[in-house]
């Protein structure tokens, strides 16, 4: 087996066992147990995806949509379960971004040689 594939499997295991992923999974379970928080979270994520899609397609985002996003964000900040879930998502995303940066650095270095 290629050394790269071996290391990828090690990374997979490290991510699966990481505190960051375990926290994320825990807070997702907590969210599912709270119907009001679950609906609020899904509404926010759906609106966020919709607005991102509009932005990527150079479509106009209405003031009403921006206001709704702001309202949802304010509600999210008051919901401890959602706040902790979003923090967990951010921590895991930061780690994955760092991993991608490291891989990209290795690829860029190999192109300059």
GROMACS .gro file of N, CA and C in nm:
model
  339
    1UNK      N    1   0.084  -0.118   0.000
    1UNK     CA    2   0.000   0.000   0.000
    1UNK      C    3   0.089   0.124   0.000
    2UNK      N    4   0.048   0.221  -0.075
    2UNK     CA    5   0.120   0.348  -0.082
    2UNK      C    6   0.128   0.413   0.056
    3UNK      N    7   0.240   0.475   0.083
    3UNK     CA    8   0.259   0.545   0.211
    3UNK      C    9   0.156   0.657   0.227
    4UNK      N   10   0.122   0.721   0.118
    4UNK     CA   11   0.022   0.829   0.123
    4UNK      C   12  -0.113   0.773   0.166
    5UNK      N   13  -0.152   0.661   0.109
    5UNK     CA   14  -0.280   0.599   0.145
    5UNK      C   15  -0.278   0.557   0.292
    6UNK      N   16  -0.166   0.503   0.336
    6UNK     CA   17  -0.152   0.465   0.477
    6UNK      C   18  -0.174   0.586   0.568
    7UNK      N   19  -0.109   0.695   0.533
    7UNK     CA   20  -0.122   0.817   0.613
    7UNK      C   21  -0.265   0.872   0.607
    8UNK      N   22  -0.329   0.858   0.493
    8UNK     CA   23  -0.468   0.902   0.480
    8UNK      C   24  -0.558   0.822   0.573
    9UNK      N   25  -0.533   0.692   0.584
    9UNK     CA   26  -0.610   0.609   0.676
    9UNK      C   27  -0.582   0.648   0.821
   10UNK      N   28  -0.459   0.683   0.851
   10UNK     CA   29  -0.425   0.730   0.985
   10UNK      C   30  -0.497   0.861   1.015
   11UNK      N   31  -0.503   0.948   0.916
   11UNK     CA   32  -0.574   1.075   0.932
   11UNK      C   33  -0.723   1.050   0.954
   12UNK      N   34  -0.778   0.958   0.877
   12UNK     CA   35  -0.919   0.921   0.894
   12UNK      C   36  -0.946   0.878   1.038
   13UNK      N   37  -0.860   0.793   1.090
   13UNK     CA   38  -0.876   0.743   1.227
   13UNK      C   39  -0.861   0.856   1.328
   14UNK      N   40  -0.763   0.942   1.306
   14UNK     CA   41  -0.740   1.055   1.398
   14UNK      C   42  -0.861   1.148   1.401
   15UNK      N   43  -0.920   1.172   1.285
   15UNK     CA   44  -1.039   1.257   1.279
   15UNK      C   45  -1.155   1.190   1.351
   16UNK      N   46  -1.176   1.061   1.324
   16UNK     CA   47  -1.286   0.987   1.386
   16UNK      C   48  -1.275   0.988   1.538
   17UNK      N   49  -1.153   0.984   1.589
   17UNK     CA   50  -1.130   0.979   1.734
   17UNK      C   51  -1.114   1.117   1.797
   18UNK      N   52  -1.112   1.220   1.717
   18UNK     CA   53  -1.081   1.354   1.768
   18UNK      C   54  -1.191   1.408   1.859
   19UNK      N   55  -1.147   1.487   1.954
   19UNK     CA   56  -1.240   1.555   2.045
   19UNK      C   57  -1.332   1.647   1.966
   20UNK      N   58  -1.279   1.710   1.861
   20UNK     CA   59  -1.358   1.803   1.781
   20UNK      C   60  -1.477   1.732   1.715
   21UNK      N   61  -1.452   1.617   1.655
   21UNK     CA   62  -1.562   1.544   1.591
   21UNK      C   63  -1.658   1.488   1.695
   22UNK      N   64  -1.604   1.437   1.805
   22UNK     CA   65  -1.691   1.382   1.909
   22UNK      C   66  -1.783   1.490   1.965
   23UNK      N   67  -1.730   1.610   1.986
   23UNK     CA   68  -1.813   1.722   2.033
   23UNK      C   69  -1.921   1.757   1.931
   24UNK      N   70  -1.882   1.762   1.805
   24UNK     CA   71  -1.978   1.793   1.700
   24UNK      C   72  -2.092   1.692   1.699
   25UNK      N   73  -2.060   1.564   1.706
   25UNK     CA   74  -2.162   1.460   1.705
   25UNK      C   75  -2.251   1.469   1.829
   26UNK      N   76  -2.191   1.500   1.942
   26UNK     CA   77  -2.267   1.514   2.066
   26UNK      C   78  -2.369   1.627   2.054
   27UNK      N   79  -2.323   1.744   2.006
   27UNK     CA   80  -2.414   1.858   1.998
   27UNK      C   81  -2.519   1.840   1.888
   28UNK      N   82  -2.488   1.764   1.785
   28UNK     CA   83  -2.591   1.731   1.686
   28UNK      C   84  -2.701   1.648   1.749
   29UNK      N   85  -2.663   1.551   1.831
   29UNK     CA   86  -2.763   1.469   1.901
   29UNK      C   87  -2.848   1.554   1.994
   30UNK      N   88  -2.783   1.648   2.063
   30UNK     CA   89  -2.857   1.737   2.151
   30UNK      C   90  -2.956   1.823   2.071
   31UNK      N   91  -2.914   1.867   1.956
   31UNK     CA   92  -3.000   1.950   1.871
   31UNK      C   93  -3.123   1.871   1.827
   32UNK      N   94  -3.103   1.748   1.786
   32UNK     CA   95  -3.213   1.665   1.738
   32UNK      C   96  -3.316   1.642   1.849
   33UNK      N   97  -3.271   1.640   1.972
   33UNK     CA   98  -3.362   1.618   2.086
   33UNK      C   99  -3.446   1.741   2.120
   34UNK      N  100  -3.411   1.853   2.062
   34UNK     CA  101  -3.484   1.977   2.090
   34UNK      C  102  -3.550   2.025   1.961
   35UNK      N  103  -3.679   1.995   1.941
   35UNK     CA  104  -3.745   2.027   1.814
   35UNK      C  105  -3.739   2.176   1.776
   36UNK      N  106  -3.755   2.265   1.873
   36UNK     CA  107  -3.752   2.408   1.841
   36UNK      C  108  -3.614   2.450   1.791
   37UNK      N  109  -3.511   2.402   1.858
   37UNK     CA  110  -3.374   2.434   1.815
   37UNK      C  111  -3.344   2.371   1.680
   38UNK      N  112  -3.391   2.250   1.660
   38UNK     CA  113  -3.369   2.180   1.534
   38UNK      C  114  -3.429   2.256   1.417
   39UNK      N  115  -3.551   2.302   1.433
   39UNK     CA  116  -3.618   2.378   1.327
   39UNK      C  117  -3.545   2.509   1.301
   40UNK      N  118  -3.509   2.579   1.406
   40UNK     CA  119  -3.437   2.705   1.393
   40UNK      C  120  -3.304   2.685   1.320
   41UNK      N  121  -3.231   2.584   1.360
   41UNK     CA  122  -3.101   2.554   1.297
   41UNK      C  123  -3.120   2.523   1.148
   42UNK      N  124  -3.217   2.439   1.117
   42UNK     CA  125  -3.242   2.404   0.976
   42UNK      C  126  -3.288   2.524   0.894
   43UNK      N  127  -3.371   2.608   0.952
   43UNK     CA  128  -3.413   2.730   0.882
   43UNK      C  129  -3.293   2.817   0.849
   44UNK      N  130  -3.205   2.832   0.946
   44UNK     CA  131  -3.085   2.913   0.926
   44UNK      C  132  -2.995   2.853   0.818
   45UNK      N  133  -2.968   2.724   0.828
   45UNK     CA  134  -2.880   2.659   0.729
   45UNK      C  135  -2.940   2.665   0.589
   46UNK      N  136  -3.071   2.645   0.577
   46UNK     CA  137  -3.136   2.651   0.447
   46UNK      C  138  -3.129   2.792   0.387
   47UNK      N  139  -3.154   2.892   0.469
   47UNK     CA  140  -3.145   3.030   0.420
   47UNK      C  141  -3.001   3.063   0.383
   48UNK      N  142  -2.908   3.020   0.463
   48UNK     CA  143  -2.767   3.044   0.436
   48UNK      C  144  -2.726   2.983   0.301
   49UNK      N  145  -2.768   2.859   0.278
   49UNK     CA  146  -2.737   2.793   0.149
   49UNK      C  147  -2.802   2.866   0.033
   50UNK      N  148  -2.926   2.907   0.051
   50UNK     CA  149  -2.998   2.978  -0.054
   50UNK      C  150  -2.929   3.109  -0.090
   51UNK      N  151  -2.887   3.183   0.012
   51UNK     CA  152  -2.821   3.311  -0.014
   51UNK      C  153  -2.684   3.291  -0.077
   52UNK      N  154  -2.613   3.188  -0.036
   52UNK     CA  155  -2.483   3.159  -0.096
   52UNK      C  156  -2.500   3.121  -0.242
   53UNK      N  157  -2.602   3.043  -0.271
   53UNK     CA  158  -2.630   3.004  -0.409
   53UNK      C  159  -2.661   3.127  -0.494
   54UNK      N  160  -2.743   3.217  -0.440
   54UNK     CA  161  -2.775   3.340  -0.512
   54UNK      C  162  -2.648   3.422  -0.538
   55UNK      N  163  -2.566   3.433  -0.436
   55UNK     CA  164  -2.442   3.510  -0.449
   55UNK      C  165  -2.352   3.449  -0.556
   56UNK      N  166  -2.338   3.316  -0.553
   56UNK     CA  167  -2.252   3.248  -0.650
   56UNK      C  168  -2.307   3.258  -0.793
   57UNK      N  169  -2.437   3.276  -0.805
   57UNK     CA  170  -2.500   3.289  -0.937
   57UNK      C  171  -2.527   3.435  -0.974
   58UNK      N  172  -2.464   3.526  -0.901
   58UNK     CA  173  -2.478   3.670  -0.926
   58UNK      C  174  -2.623   3.715  -0.926
   59UNK      N  175  -2.703   3.655  -0.839
   59UNK     CA  176  -2.842   3.696  -0.824
   59UNK      C  177  -2.852   3.794  -0.708
   60UNK      N  178  -2.949   3.880  -0.717
   60UNK     CA  179  -2.967   3.981  -0.613
   60UNK      C  180  -3.027   3.918  -0.487
   61UNK      N  181  -2.975   3.959  -0.374
   61UNK     CA  182  -3.027   3.918  -0.244
   61UNK      C  183  -3.110   4.033  -0.190
   62UNK      N  184  -3.234   4.004  -0.158
   62UNK     CA  185  -3.326   4.111  -0.115
   62UNK      C  186  -3.296   4.157   0.027
   63UNK      N  187  -3.333   4.279   0.057
   63UNK     CA  188  -3.318   4.328   0.195
   63UNK      C  189  -3.396   4.242   0.294
   64UNK      N  190  -3.511   4.189   0.251
   64UNK     CA  191  -3.591   4.103   0.338
   64UNK      C  192  -3.515   3.974   0.373
   65UNK      N  193  -3.446   3.919   0.275
   65UNK     CA  194  -3.368   3.798   0.301
   65UNK      C  195  -3.254   3.826   0.398
   66UNK      N  196  -3.188   3.939   0.381
   66UNK     CA  197  -3.079   3.977   0.472
   66UNK      C  198  -3.132   4.002   0.613
   67UNK      N  199  -3.249   4.063   0.621
   67UNK     CA  200  -3.310   4.088   0.751
   67UNK      C  201  -3.348   3.956   0.818
   68UNK      N  202  -3.402   3.863   0.741
   68UNK     CA  203  -3.438   3.732   0.796
   68UNK      C  204  -3.313   3.658   0.846
   69UNK      N  205  -3.205   3.668   0.771
   69UNK     CA  206  -3.079   3.607   0.812
   69UNK      C  207  -3.032   3.666   0.944
   70UNK      N  208  -3.040   3.797   0.955
   70UNK     CA  209  -2.999   3.865   1.078
   70UNK      C  210  -3.086   3.821   1.196
   71UNK      N  211  -3.216   3.811   1.173
   71UNK     CA  212  -3.307   3.766   1.279
   71UNK      C  213  -3.272   3.625   1.325
   72UNK      N  214  -3.250   3.538   1.229
   72UNK     CA  215  -3.215   3.400   1.264
   72UNK      C  216  -3.083   3.393   1.340
   73UNK      N  217  -2.985   3.474   1.298
   73UNK     CA  218  -2.856   3.474   1.366
   73UNK      C  219  -2.871   3.519   1.511
   74UNK      N  220  -2.956   3.617   1.535
   74UNK     CA  221  -2.979   3.664   1.672
   74UNK      C  222  -3.044   3.555   1.756
   75UNK      N  223  -3.138   3.483   1.697
   75UNK     CA  224  -3.202   3.373   1.769
   75UNK      C  225  -3.103   3.259   1.796
   76UNK      N  226  -3.016   3.233   1.699
   76UNK     CA  227  -2.917   3.127   1.715
   76UNK      C  228  -2.824   3.157   1.833
   77UNK      N  229  -2.783   3.281   1.845
   77UNK     CA  230  -2.690   3.320   1.950
   77UNK      C  231  -2.749   3.299   2.089
   78UNK      N  232  -2.882   3.304   2.098
   78UNK     CA  233  -2.950   3.287   2.227
   78UNK      C  234  -2.974   3.140   2.262
   79UNK      N  235  -2.960   3.052   2.165
   79UNK     CA  236  -2.985   2.909   2.185
   79UNK      C  237  -2.852   2.840   2.214
   80UNK      N  238  -2.832   2.797   2.337
   80UNK     CA  239  -2.703   2.741   2.378
   80UNK      C  240  -2.666   2.616   2.298
   81UNK      N  241  -2.762   2.529   2.272
   81UNK     CA  242  -2.733   2.407   2.198
   81UNK      C  243  -2.682   2.440   2.058
   82UNK      N  244  -2.749   2.530   1.991
   82UNK     CA  245  -2.708   2.569   1.856
   82UNK      C  246  -2.573   2.639   1.860
   83UNK      N  247  -2.556   2.727   1.956
   83UNK     CA  248  -2.429   2.800   1.967
   83UNK      C  249  -2.312   2.703   1.986
   84UNK      N  250  -2.331   2.604   2.071
   84UNK     CA  251  -2.225   2.506   2.094
   84UNK      C  252  -2.201   2.418   1.971
   85UNK      N  253  -2.309   2.385   1.901
   85UNK     CA  254  -2.294   2.308   1.778
   85UNK      C  255  -2.217   2.389   1.674
   86UNK      N  256  -2.254   2.514   1.656
   86UNK     CA  257  -2.185   2.599   1.557
   86UNK      C  258  -2.037   2.617   1.593
   87UNK      N  259  -2.008   2.631   1.722
   87UNK     CA  260  -1.868   2.641   1.765
   87UNK      C  261  -1.792   2.512   1.734
   88UNK      N  262  -1.858   2.399   1.756
   88UNK     CA  263  -1.795   2.270   1.726
   88UNK      C  264  -1.771   2.254   1.577
   89UNK      N  265  -1.868   2.295   1.497
   89UNK     CA  266  -1.853   2.289   1.351
   89UNK      C  267  -1.735   2.375   1.308
   90UNK      N  268  -1.726   2.493   1.365
   90UNK     CA  269  -1.618   2.585   1.329
   90UNK      C  270  -1.480   2.529   1.366
   91UNK      N  271  -1.469   2.469   1.485
   91UNK     CA  272  -1.341   2.412   1.527
   91UNK      C  273  -1.298   2.298   1.434
   92UNK      N  274  -1.392   2.210   1.399
   92UNK     CA  275  -1.359   2.100   1.308
   92UNK      C  276  -1.326   2.153   1.169
   93UNK      N  277  -1.402   2.250   1.122
   93UNK     CA  278  -1.373   2.309   0.991
   93UNK      C  279  -1.236   2.375   0.988
   94UNK      N  280  -1.198   2.439   1.097
   94UNK     CA  281  -1.065   2.501   1.102
   94UNK      C  282  -0.955   2.396   1.090
   95UNK      N  283  -0.973   2.284   1.157
   95UNK     CA  284  -0.873   2.177   1.147
   95UNK      C  285  -0.867   2.122   1.006
   96UNK      N  286  -0.983   2.098   0.945
   96UNK     CA  287  -0.984   2.045   0.809
   96UNK      C  288  -0.925   2.145   0.710
   97UNK      N  289  -0.946   2.272   0.734
   97UNK     CA  290  -0.886   2.375   0.649
   97UNK      C  291  -0.733   2.372   0.662
   98UNK      N  292  -0.686   2.354   0.783
   98UNK     CA  293  -0.541   2.343   0.805
   98UNK      C  294  -0.484   2.221   0.734
   99UNK      N  295  -0.557   2.110   0.741
   99UNK     CA  296  -0.512   1.988   0.671
   99UNK      C  297  -0.505   2.015   0.521
  100UNK      N  298  -0.608   2.078   0.466
  100UNK     CA  299  -0.607   2.109   0.323
  100UNK      C  300  -0.492   2.202   0.286
  101UNK      N  301  -0.462   2.296   0.373
  101UNK     CA  302  -0.351   2.388   0.349
  101UNK      C  303  -0.219   2.313   0.346
  102UNK      N  304  -0.202   2.218   0.436
  102UNK     CA  305  -0.079   2.139   0.441
  102UNK      C  306  -0.064   2.056   0.314
  103UNK      N  307  -0.173   1.992   0.270
  103UNK     CA  308  -0.169   1.912   0.147
  103UNK      C  309  -0.140   2.001   0.027
  104UNK      N  310  -0.206   2.115   0.020
  104UNK     CA  311  -0.184   2.207  -0.092
  104UNK      C  312  -0.039   2.256  -0.093
  105UNK      N  313   0.017   2.280   0.025
  105UNK     CA  314   0.156   2.324   0.034
  105UNK      C  315   0.250   2.218  -0.023
  106UNK      N  316   0.223   2.091   0.010
  106UNK     CA  317   0.306   1.982  -0.042
  106UNK      C  318   0.295   1.973  -0.195
  107UNK      N  319   0.174   1.992  -0.247
  107UNK     CA  320   0.155   1.986  -0.391
  107UNK      C  321   0.223   2.105  -0.460
  108UNK      N  322   0.213   2.221  -0.400
  108UNK     CA  323   0.277   2.339  -0.459
  108UNK      C  324   0.428   2.324  -0.458
  109UNK      N  325   0.481   2.268  -0.351
  109UNK     CA  326   0.626   2.249  -0.341
  109UNK      C  327   0.674   2.152  -0.448
  110UNK      N  328   0.594   2.050  -0.474
  110UNK     CA  329   0.635   1.951  -0.575
  110UNK      C  330   0.632   2.010  -0.716
  111UNK      N  331   0.549   2.110  -0.739
  111UNK     CA  332   0.541   2.174  -0.871
  111UNK      C  333   0.659   2.264  -0.899
  112UNK      N  334   0.723   2.316  -0.793
  112UNK     CA  335   0.833   2.409  -0.811
  112UNK      C  336   0.967   2.337  -0.822
  113UNK      N  337   0.965   2.207  -0.801
  113UNK     CA  338   1.091   2.132  -0.806
  113UNK      C  339   1.120   2.083  -0.946
   0.00000   0.00000   0.00000
